[in-house]
CSV table of C-alpha atoms and ligand atoms in Angstrom, one decimal:
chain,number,residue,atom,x,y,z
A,967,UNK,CA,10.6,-18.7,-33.3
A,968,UNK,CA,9.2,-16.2,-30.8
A,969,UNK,CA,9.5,-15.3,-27.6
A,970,UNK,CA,7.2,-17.4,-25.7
A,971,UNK,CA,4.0,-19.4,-27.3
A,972,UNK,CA,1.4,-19.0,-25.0
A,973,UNK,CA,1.3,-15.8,-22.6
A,974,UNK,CA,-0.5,-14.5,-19.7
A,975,UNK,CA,-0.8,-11.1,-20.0
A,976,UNK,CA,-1.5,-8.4,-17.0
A,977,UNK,CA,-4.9,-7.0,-18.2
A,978,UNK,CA,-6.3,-3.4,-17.4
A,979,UNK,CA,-8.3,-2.3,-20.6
A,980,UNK,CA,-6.4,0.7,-20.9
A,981,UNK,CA,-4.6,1.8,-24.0
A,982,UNK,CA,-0.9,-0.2,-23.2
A,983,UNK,CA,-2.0,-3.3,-22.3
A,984,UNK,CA,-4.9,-3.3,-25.1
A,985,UNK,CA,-1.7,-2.6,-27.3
A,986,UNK,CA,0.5,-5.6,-25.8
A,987,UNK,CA,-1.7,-8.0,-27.0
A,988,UNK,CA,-1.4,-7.8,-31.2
A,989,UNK,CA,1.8,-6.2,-30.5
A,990,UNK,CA,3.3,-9.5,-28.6
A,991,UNK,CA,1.7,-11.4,-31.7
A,992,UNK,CA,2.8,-9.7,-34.8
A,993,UNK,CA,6.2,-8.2,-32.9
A,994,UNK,CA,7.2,-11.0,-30.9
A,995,UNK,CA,5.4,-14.1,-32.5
A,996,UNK,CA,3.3,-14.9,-29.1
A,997,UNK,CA,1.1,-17.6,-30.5
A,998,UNK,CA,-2.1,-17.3,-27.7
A,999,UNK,CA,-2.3,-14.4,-25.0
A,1000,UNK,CA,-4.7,-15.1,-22.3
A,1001,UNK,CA,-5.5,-11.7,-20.3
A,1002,UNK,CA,-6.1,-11.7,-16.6
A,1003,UNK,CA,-7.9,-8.6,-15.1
A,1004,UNK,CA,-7.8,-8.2,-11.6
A,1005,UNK,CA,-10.6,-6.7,-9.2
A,1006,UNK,CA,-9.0,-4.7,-6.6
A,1007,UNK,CA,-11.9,-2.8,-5.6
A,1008,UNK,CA,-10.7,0.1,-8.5
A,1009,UNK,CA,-14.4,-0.1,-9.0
A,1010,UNK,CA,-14.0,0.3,-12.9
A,1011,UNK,CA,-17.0,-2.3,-14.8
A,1012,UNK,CA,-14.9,-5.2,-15.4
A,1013,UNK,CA,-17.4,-6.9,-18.1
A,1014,UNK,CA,-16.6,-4.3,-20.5
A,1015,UNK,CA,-12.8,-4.2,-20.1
A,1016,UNK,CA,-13.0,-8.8,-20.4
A,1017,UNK,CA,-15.0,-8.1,-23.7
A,1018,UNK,CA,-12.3,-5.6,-24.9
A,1019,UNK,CA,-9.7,-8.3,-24.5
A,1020,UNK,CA,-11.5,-10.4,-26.6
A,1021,UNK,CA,-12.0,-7.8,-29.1
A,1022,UNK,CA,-8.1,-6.9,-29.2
A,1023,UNK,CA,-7.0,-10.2,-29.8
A,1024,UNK,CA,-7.3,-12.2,-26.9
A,1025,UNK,CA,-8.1,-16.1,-27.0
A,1026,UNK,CA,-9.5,-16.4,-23.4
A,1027,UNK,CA,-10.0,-13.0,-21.0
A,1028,UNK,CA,-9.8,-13.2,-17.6
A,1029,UNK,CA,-11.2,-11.6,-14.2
A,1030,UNK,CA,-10.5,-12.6,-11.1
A,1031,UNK,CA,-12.3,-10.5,-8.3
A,1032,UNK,CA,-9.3,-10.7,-5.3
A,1033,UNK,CA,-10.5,-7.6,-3.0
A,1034,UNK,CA,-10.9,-10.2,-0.1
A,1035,UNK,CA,-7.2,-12.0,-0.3
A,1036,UNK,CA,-5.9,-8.6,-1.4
A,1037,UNK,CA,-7.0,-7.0,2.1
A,1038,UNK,CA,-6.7,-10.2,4.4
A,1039,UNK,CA,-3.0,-10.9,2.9
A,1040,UNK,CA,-1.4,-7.6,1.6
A,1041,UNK,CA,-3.1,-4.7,3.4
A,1042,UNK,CA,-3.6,-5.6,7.0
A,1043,UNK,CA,-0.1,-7.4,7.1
A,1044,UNK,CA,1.3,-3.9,5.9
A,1045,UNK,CA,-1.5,-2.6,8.9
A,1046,UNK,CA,0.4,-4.8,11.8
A,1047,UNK,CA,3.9,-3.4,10.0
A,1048,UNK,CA,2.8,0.1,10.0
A,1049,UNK,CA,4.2,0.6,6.3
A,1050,UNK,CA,4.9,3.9,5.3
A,1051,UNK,CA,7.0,4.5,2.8
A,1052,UNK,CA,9.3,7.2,3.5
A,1053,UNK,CA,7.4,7.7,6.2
A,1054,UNK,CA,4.1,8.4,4.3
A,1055,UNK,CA,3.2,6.1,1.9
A,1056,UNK,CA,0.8,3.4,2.5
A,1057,UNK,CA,1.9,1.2,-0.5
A,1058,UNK,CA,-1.4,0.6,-2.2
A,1059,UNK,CA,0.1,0.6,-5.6
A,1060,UNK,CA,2.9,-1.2,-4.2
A,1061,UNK,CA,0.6,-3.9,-1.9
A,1062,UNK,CA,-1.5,-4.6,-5.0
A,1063,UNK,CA,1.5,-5.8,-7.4
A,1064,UNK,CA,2.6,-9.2,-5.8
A,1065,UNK,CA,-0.7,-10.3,-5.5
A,1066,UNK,CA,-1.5,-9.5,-9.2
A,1067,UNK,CA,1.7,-11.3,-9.6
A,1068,UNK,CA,0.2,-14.8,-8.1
A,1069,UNK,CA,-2.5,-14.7,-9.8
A,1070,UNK,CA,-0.5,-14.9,-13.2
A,1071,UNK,CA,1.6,-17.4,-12.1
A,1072,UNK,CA,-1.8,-19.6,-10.8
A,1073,UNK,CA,-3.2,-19.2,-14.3
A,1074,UNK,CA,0.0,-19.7,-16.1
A,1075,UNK,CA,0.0,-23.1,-14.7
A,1076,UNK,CA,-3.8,-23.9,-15.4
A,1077,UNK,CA,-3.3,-22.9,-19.2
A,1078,UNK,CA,0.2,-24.2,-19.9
A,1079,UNK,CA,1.4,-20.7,-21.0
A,1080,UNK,CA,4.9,-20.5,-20.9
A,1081,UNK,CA,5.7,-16.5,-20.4
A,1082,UNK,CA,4.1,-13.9,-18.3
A,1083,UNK,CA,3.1,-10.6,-19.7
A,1084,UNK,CA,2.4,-6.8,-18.1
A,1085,UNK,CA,2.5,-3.6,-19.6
A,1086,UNK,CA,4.7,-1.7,-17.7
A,1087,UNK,CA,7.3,0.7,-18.9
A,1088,UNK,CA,10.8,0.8,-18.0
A,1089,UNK,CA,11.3,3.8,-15.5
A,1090,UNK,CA,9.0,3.0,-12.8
A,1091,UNK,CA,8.5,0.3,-9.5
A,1092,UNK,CA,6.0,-1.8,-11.3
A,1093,UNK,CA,8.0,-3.6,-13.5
A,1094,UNK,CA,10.3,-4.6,-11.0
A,1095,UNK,CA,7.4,-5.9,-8.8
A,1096,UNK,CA,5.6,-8.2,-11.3
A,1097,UNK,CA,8.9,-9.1,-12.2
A,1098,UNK,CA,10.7,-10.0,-9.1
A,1099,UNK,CA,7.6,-11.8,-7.6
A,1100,UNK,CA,6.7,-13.7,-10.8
A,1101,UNK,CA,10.2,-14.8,-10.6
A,1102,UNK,CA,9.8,-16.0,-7.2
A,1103,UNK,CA,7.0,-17.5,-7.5
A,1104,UNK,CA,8.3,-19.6,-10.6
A,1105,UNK,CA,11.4,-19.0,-11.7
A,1106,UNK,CA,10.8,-21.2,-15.0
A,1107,UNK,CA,8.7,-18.8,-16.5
A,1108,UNK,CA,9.6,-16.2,-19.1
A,1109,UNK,CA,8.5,-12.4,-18.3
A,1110,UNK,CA,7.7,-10.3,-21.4
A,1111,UNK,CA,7.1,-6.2,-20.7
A,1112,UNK,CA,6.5,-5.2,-24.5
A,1113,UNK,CA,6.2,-1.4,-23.3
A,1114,UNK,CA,9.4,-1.9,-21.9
A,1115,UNK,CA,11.0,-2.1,-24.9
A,1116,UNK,CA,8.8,-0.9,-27.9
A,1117,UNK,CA,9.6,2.4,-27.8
A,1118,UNK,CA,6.2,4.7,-28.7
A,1119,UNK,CA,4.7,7.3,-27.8
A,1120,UNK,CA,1.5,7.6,-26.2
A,1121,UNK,CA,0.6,8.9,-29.8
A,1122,UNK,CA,2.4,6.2,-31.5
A,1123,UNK,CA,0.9,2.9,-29.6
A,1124,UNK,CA,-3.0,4.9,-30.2
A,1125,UNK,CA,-2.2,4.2,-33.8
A,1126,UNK,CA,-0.6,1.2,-33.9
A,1127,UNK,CA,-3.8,-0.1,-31.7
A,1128,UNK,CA,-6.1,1.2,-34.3
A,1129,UNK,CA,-3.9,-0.4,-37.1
A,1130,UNK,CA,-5.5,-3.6,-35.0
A,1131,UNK,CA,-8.8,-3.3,-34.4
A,1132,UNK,CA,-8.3,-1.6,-31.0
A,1133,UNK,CA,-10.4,1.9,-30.7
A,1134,UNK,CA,-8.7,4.8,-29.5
A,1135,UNK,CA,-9.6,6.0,-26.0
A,1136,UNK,CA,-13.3,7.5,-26.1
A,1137,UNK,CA,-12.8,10.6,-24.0
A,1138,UNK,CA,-10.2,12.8,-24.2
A,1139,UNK,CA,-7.6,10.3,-21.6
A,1140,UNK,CA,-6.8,12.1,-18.3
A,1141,UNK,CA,-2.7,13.8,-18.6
A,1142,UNK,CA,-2.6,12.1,-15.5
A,1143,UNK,CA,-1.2,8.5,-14.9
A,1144,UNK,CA,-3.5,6.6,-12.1
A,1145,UNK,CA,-3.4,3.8,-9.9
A,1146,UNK,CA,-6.4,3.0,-8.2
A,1147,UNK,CA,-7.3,0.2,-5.8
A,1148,UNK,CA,-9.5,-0.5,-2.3
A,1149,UNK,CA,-6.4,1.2,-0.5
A,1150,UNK,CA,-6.2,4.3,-2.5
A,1151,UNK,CA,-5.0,6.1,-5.5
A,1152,UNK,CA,-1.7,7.0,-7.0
A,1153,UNK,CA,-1.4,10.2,-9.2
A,1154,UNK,CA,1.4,10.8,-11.3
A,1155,UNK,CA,2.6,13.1,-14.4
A,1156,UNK,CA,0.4,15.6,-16.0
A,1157,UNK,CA,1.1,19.2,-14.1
A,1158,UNK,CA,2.0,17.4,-11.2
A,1159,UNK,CA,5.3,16.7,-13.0
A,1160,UNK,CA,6.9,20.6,-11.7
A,1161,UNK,CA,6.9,19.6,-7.7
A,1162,UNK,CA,6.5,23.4,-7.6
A,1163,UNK,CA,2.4,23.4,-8.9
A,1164,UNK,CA,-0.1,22.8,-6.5
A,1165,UNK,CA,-2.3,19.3,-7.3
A,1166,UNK,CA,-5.4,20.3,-9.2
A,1167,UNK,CA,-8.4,19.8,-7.1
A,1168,UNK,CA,-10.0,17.4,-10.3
A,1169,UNK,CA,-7.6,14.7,-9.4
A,1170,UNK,CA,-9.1,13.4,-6.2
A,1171,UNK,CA,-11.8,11.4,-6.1
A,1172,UNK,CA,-11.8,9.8,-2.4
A,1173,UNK,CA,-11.8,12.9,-0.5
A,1174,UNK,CA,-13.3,16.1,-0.4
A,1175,UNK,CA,-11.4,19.4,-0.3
A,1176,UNK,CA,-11.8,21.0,3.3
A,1177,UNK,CA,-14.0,23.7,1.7
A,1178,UNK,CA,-16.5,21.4,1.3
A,1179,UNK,CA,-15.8,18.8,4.4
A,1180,UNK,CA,-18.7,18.8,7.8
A,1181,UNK,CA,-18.3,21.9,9.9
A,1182,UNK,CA,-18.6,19.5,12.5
A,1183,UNK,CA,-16.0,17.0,13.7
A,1184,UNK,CA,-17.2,13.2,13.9
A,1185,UNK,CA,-16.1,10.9,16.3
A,1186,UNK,CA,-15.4,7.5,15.0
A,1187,UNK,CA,-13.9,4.6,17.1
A,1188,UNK,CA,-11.8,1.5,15.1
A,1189,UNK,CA,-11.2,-1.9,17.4
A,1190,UNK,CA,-8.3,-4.0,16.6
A,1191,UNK,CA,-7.8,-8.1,17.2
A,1192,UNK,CA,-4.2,-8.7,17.4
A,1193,UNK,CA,-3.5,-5.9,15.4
A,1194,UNK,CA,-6.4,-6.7,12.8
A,1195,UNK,CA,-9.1,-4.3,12.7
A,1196,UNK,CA,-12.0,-5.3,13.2
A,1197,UNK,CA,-14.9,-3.0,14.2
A,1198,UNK,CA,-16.1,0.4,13.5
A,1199,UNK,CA,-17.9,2.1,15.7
A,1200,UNK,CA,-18.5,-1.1,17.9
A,1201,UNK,CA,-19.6,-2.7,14.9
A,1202,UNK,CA,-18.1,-5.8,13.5
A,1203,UNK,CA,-17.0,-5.6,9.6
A,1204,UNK,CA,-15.4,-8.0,7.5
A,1205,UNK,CA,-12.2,-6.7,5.8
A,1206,UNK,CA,-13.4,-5.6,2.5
A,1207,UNK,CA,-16.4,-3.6,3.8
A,1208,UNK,CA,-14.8,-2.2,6.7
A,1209,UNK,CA,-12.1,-0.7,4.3
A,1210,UNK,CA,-14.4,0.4,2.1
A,1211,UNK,CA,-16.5,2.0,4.5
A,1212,UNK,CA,-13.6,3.5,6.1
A,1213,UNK,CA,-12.5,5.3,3.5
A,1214,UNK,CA,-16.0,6.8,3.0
A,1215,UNK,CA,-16.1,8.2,6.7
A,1216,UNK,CA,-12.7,9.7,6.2
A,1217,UNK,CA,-12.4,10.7,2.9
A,1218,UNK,CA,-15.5,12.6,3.4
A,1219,UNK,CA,-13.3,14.8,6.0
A,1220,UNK,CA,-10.5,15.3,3.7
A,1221,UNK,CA,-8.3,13.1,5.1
A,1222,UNK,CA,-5.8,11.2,3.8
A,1223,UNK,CA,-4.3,13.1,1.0
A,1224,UNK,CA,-0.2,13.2,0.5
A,1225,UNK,CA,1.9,14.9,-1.9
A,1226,UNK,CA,5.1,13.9,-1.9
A,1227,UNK,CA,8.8,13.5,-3.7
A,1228,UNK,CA,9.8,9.9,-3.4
A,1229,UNK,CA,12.6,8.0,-4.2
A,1230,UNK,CA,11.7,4.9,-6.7
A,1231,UNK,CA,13.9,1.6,-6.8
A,1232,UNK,CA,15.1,2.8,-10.2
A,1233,UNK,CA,16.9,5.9,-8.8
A,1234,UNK,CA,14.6,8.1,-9.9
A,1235,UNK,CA,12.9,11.1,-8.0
A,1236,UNK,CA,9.1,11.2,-8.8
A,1237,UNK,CA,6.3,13.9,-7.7
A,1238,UNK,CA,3.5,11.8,-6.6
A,1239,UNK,CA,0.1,12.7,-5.3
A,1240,UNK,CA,-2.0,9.8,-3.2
A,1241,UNK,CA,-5.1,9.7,-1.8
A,1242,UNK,CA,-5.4,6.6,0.9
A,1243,UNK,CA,-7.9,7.9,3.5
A,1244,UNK,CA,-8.6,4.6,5.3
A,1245,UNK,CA,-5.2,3.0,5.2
A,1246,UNK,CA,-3.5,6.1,6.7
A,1247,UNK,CA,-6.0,6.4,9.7
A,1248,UNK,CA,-5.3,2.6,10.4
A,1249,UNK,CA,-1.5,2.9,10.6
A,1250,UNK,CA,-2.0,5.3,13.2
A,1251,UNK,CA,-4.4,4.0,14.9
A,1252,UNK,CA,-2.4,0.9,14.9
A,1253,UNK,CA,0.5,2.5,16.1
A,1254,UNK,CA,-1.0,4.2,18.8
A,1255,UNK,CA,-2.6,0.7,20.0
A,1256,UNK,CA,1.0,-0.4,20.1
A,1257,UNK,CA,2.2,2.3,22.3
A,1258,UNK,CA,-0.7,1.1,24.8
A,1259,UNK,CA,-0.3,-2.5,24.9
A,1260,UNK,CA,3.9,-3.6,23.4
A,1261,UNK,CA,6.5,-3.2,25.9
A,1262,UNK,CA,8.8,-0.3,25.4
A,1263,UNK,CA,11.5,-2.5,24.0
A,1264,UNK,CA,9.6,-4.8,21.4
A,1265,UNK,CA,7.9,-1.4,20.5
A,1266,UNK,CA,11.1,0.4,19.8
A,1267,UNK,CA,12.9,-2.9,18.0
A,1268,UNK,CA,10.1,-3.2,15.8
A,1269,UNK,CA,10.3,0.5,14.1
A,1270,UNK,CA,13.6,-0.9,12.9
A,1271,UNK,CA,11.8,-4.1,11.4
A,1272,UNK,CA,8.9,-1.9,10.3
A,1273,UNK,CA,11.5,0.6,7.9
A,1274,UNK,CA,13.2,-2.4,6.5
A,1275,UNK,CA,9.8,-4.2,5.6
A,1276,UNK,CA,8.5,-1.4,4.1
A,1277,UNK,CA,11.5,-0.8,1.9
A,1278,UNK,CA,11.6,-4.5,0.5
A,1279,UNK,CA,7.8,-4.5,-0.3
A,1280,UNK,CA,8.2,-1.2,-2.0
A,1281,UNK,CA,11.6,-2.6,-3.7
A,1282,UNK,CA,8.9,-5.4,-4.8
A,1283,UNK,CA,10.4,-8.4,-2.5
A,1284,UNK,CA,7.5,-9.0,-1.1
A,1285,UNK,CA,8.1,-12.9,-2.3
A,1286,UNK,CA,11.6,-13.1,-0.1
A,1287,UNK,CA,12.9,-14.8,2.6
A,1288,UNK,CA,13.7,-11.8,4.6
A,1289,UNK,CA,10.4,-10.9,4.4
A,1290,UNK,CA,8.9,-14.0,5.7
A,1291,UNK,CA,11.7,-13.6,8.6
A,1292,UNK,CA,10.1,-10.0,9.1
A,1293,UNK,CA,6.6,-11.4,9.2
A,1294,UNK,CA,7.0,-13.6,11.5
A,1295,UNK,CA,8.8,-11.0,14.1
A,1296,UNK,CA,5.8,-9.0,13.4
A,1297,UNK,CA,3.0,-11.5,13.8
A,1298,UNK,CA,4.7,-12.5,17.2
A,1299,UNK,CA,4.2,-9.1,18.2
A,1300,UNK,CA,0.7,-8.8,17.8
A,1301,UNK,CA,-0.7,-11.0,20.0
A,1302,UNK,CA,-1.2,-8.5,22.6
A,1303,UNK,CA,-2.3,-5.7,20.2
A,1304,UNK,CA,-6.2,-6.0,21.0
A,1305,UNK,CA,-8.3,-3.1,21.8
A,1306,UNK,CA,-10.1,0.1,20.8
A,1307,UNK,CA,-8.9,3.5,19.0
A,1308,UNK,CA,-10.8,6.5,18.9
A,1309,UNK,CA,-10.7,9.1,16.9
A,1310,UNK,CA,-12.0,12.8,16.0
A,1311,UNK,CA,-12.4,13.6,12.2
A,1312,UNK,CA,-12.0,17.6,11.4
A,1313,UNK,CA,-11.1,19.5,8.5
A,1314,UNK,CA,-8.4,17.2,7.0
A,1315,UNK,CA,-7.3,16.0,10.5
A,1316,UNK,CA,-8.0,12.7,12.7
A,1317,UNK,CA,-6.6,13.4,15.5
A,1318,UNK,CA,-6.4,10.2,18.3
A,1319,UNK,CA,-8.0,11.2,21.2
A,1320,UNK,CA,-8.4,7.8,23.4
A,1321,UNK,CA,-7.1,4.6,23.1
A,1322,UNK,CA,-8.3,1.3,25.3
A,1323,UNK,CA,-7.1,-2.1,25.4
A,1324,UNK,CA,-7.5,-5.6,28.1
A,1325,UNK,CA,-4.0,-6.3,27.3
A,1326,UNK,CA,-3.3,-2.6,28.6
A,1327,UNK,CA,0.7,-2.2,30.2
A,1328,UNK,CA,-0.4,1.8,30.9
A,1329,UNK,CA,-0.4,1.0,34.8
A,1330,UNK,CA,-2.0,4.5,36.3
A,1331,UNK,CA,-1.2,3.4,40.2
A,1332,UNK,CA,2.5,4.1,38.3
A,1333,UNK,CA,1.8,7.0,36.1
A,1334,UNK,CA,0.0,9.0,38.2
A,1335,UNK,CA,1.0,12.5,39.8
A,1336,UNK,CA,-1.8,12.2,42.7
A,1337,UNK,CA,-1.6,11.1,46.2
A,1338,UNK,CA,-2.5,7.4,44.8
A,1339,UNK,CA,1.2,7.1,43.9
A,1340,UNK,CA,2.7,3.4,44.1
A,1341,UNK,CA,5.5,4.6,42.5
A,1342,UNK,CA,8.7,3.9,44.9
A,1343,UNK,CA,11.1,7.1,44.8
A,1344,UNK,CA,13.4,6.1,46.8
A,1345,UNK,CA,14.2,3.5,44.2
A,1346,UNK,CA,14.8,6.1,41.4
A,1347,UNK,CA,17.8,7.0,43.5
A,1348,UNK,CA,19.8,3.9,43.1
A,1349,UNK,CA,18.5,3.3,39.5
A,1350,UNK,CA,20.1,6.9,38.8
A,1351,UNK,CA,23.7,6.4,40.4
A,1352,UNK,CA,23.7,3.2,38.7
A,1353,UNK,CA,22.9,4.4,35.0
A,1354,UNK,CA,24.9,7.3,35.7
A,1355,UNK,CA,27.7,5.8,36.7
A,1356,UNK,CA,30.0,5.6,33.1
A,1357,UNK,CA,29.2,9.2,32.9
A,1358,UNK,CA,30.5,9.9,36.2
A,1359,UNK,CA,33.3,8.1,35.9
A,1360,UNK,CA,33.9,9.4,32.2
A,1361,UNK,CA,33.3,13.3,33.3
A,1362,UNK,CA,36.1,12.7,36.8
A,1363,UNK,CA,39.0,11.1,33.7
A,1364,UNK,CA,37.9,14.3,31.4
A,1365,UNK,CA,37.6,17.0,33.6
B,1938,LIG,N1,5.1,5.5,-7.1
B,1938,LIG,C1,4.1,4.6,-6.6
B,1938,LIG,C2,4.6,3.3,-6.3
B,1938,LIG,O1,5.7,3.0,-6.8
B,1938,LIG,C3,2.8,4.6,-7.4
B,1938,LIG,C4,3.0,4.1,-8.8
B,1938,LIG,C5,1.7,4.4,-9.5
B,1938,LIG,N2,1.6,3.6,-10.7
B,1938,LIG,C6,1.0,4.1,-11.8
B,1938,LIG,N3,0.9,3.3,-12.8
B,1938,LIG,N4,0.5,5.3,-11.8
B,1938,LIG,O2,4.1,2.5,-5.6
């Protein structure tokens, strides 16, 4: 008896997954392995990689183009939440996961498998992601993470491909290990493995060094709708295209590159390198709108909310009840968050330089230093004596 008869298995066309499939046959007696590939905008051909399922073993191969759910549902959400992880990350590997997840679970159901597969290993966020939300989203169904638990080297699982009809990698395979999706790309291992060497300049694809970015700055202007955005440049775009068109405009700047240590779920340190030019400049943007148009309390409540999300989607519970809670705080508070954002793009920096909004609280009359002034001093004086008034009392009993 194996493990599970029929299987859905998490389908990338690289060497693990490509693996996974005769090794969940002839290891683990999986009967039928359905792949699922999904389109995230990595903008890798996905004909080729549905024919190599085939090829490897496969009984029916998969692709399921999601770059419109996967931005409506997963990026702007983490937009309105201003996720950063550790205060810089914008979760694209992370955002991505859940949503693969579903998609399992959908065609598990359509094709009667029993068991879930993904080729994760066992020291990274991933695993915990598809595993958690799988589980969530059907707790009946087995989860099987052959790389988890077959112990090869990279070396090793080449050969035991080959041993199956699967080709090894063409080119020589990058030493690096890389996410990509519409939000960005994750860079891990390789040099980048000693925090102390500088990232190669070969590993960035989205955005230019600042050698070679304009020697001009660009102005670029991103409207939001309740904390959606929705226009560039006064221009209306529909998620997919304004992302993508985003991170052209910025990348080509040099924006949006990060190199940082981070702390994983599993309690290990990691070095990792992202480039995520178009998500980053939204989170700010965002941000700033807020400053313009929440009151100072919601505002300063919600960076509590904000941490706490971003921790649980990174932990991969994106499928939880506390999230939900948190999603609906946060969707009340965008009601209001309408308005424009604009932006000047130079040498690796986009600095906010205006901001305007309908739904504006910025009351000048009040703000101002000039002789329009509506500002009543005199009240400031009561306000004081009042507020001050436990100190007072506290510095007379200390003195
Ligand atoms: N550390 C990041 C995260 O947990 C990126 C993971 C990248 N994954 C990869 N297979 N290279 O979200």
């Amino acid at each position: 008896m194996g493990r599970a008869k029929k299987v859905v298995l998490a389908y990338s066309g690289g060497v693990d997954t490509s693996v996974c499939i005769p090794y969940l046959k002839q290891e683990w007696g999986v009967e039928e392995i359905i792949t699922l590939a999904a389109d995230l905008g990595q903008g890798d051909e996905l004909e080729p990689v549905r024919e190599k399922a085939l090829k490897s073993g496969a009984s029916e191969s998969l692709v399921a183009d999601v770059k419109d759910i996967f931005v409506k549902e997963y990026a702007f959400p983490a937009i309105q939440a201003n996720a950063l992880y550790e205060n810089r990350y914008p979760l694209g590997t992370a955002l991505a996961r859940p949503l693969i997840a579903k998609i399992l679970v959908e065609a598990a159901a359509k094709y009667g498998a029993d068991a879930i597969a993904h080729g994760c290993t066992g020291k990274g966020n991933d695993q915990v992601r598809f595993d958690v939300s799988c589980t969530a989203l059907n707790p009946n169904l087995k989860i099987l993470a052959p790389a988890r638990e077959w112990g090869m080297s990279r070396e090793q699982t080449i050969a035991y491909g080959e041993k199956f009809g699967i080709p090894a990698p063409v080119k020589k395979s990058s030493p690096f290990s890389i996410d990509k999706n519409l939000l960005g790309r994750s860079i891990e291992a390789g040099t980048l493995e000693d925090p102390a060497n500088e990232p190669p300049e070969e590993i960035y694809e989205m955005t230019k060094a600042i050698v070679d970015t304009p020697n001009e700055p660009e102005y670029l202007e991103i409207g939001f709708q309740k904390g959606l955005p929705t226009t560039i440049n006064g221009t209306s775009k529909e998620p997919v295209e304004l992302i993508e068109q985003l991170n052209k405009i910025i990348g080509n700047h040099g924006i949006g590159r990060i190199d940082m240590i981070e702390n994983r779920l599993v309690g290990i340190k990691s070095r990792e390198i992202y480039e995520s030019p178009a998500m980053i400049v939204l989170i700010n943007a965002h941000r700033d709108l807020e400053s313009l148009t929440l009151t100072a309390d919601v505002s300063q409540y919600k960076r509590g909310i904000e941490e706490t999300y971003t921790k649980i989607v990174y932990n991969g519970l994106w499928y939880s009840p506390l999230k939900a809670a948190l999603d609906a705080f946060i969707q009340q508070t965008q009601e209001r968050v309408s308005g424009v954002v604009r932006l000047k793009l130079f040498k690796g920096n986009a600095t906010i330089v205006g901001r305007w909004s309908d739904n504006s609280l910025y009351t000048p009359d009040l703000a101002t230093y000039g002789a329009e002034d509506q500002f009543d001093h005199k009240a400031a004086e009561g306000f004081i004596y009042v507020w001050g008034l436990p100190t007072r009392i506290w510095a007379q009993q200390n003195k």
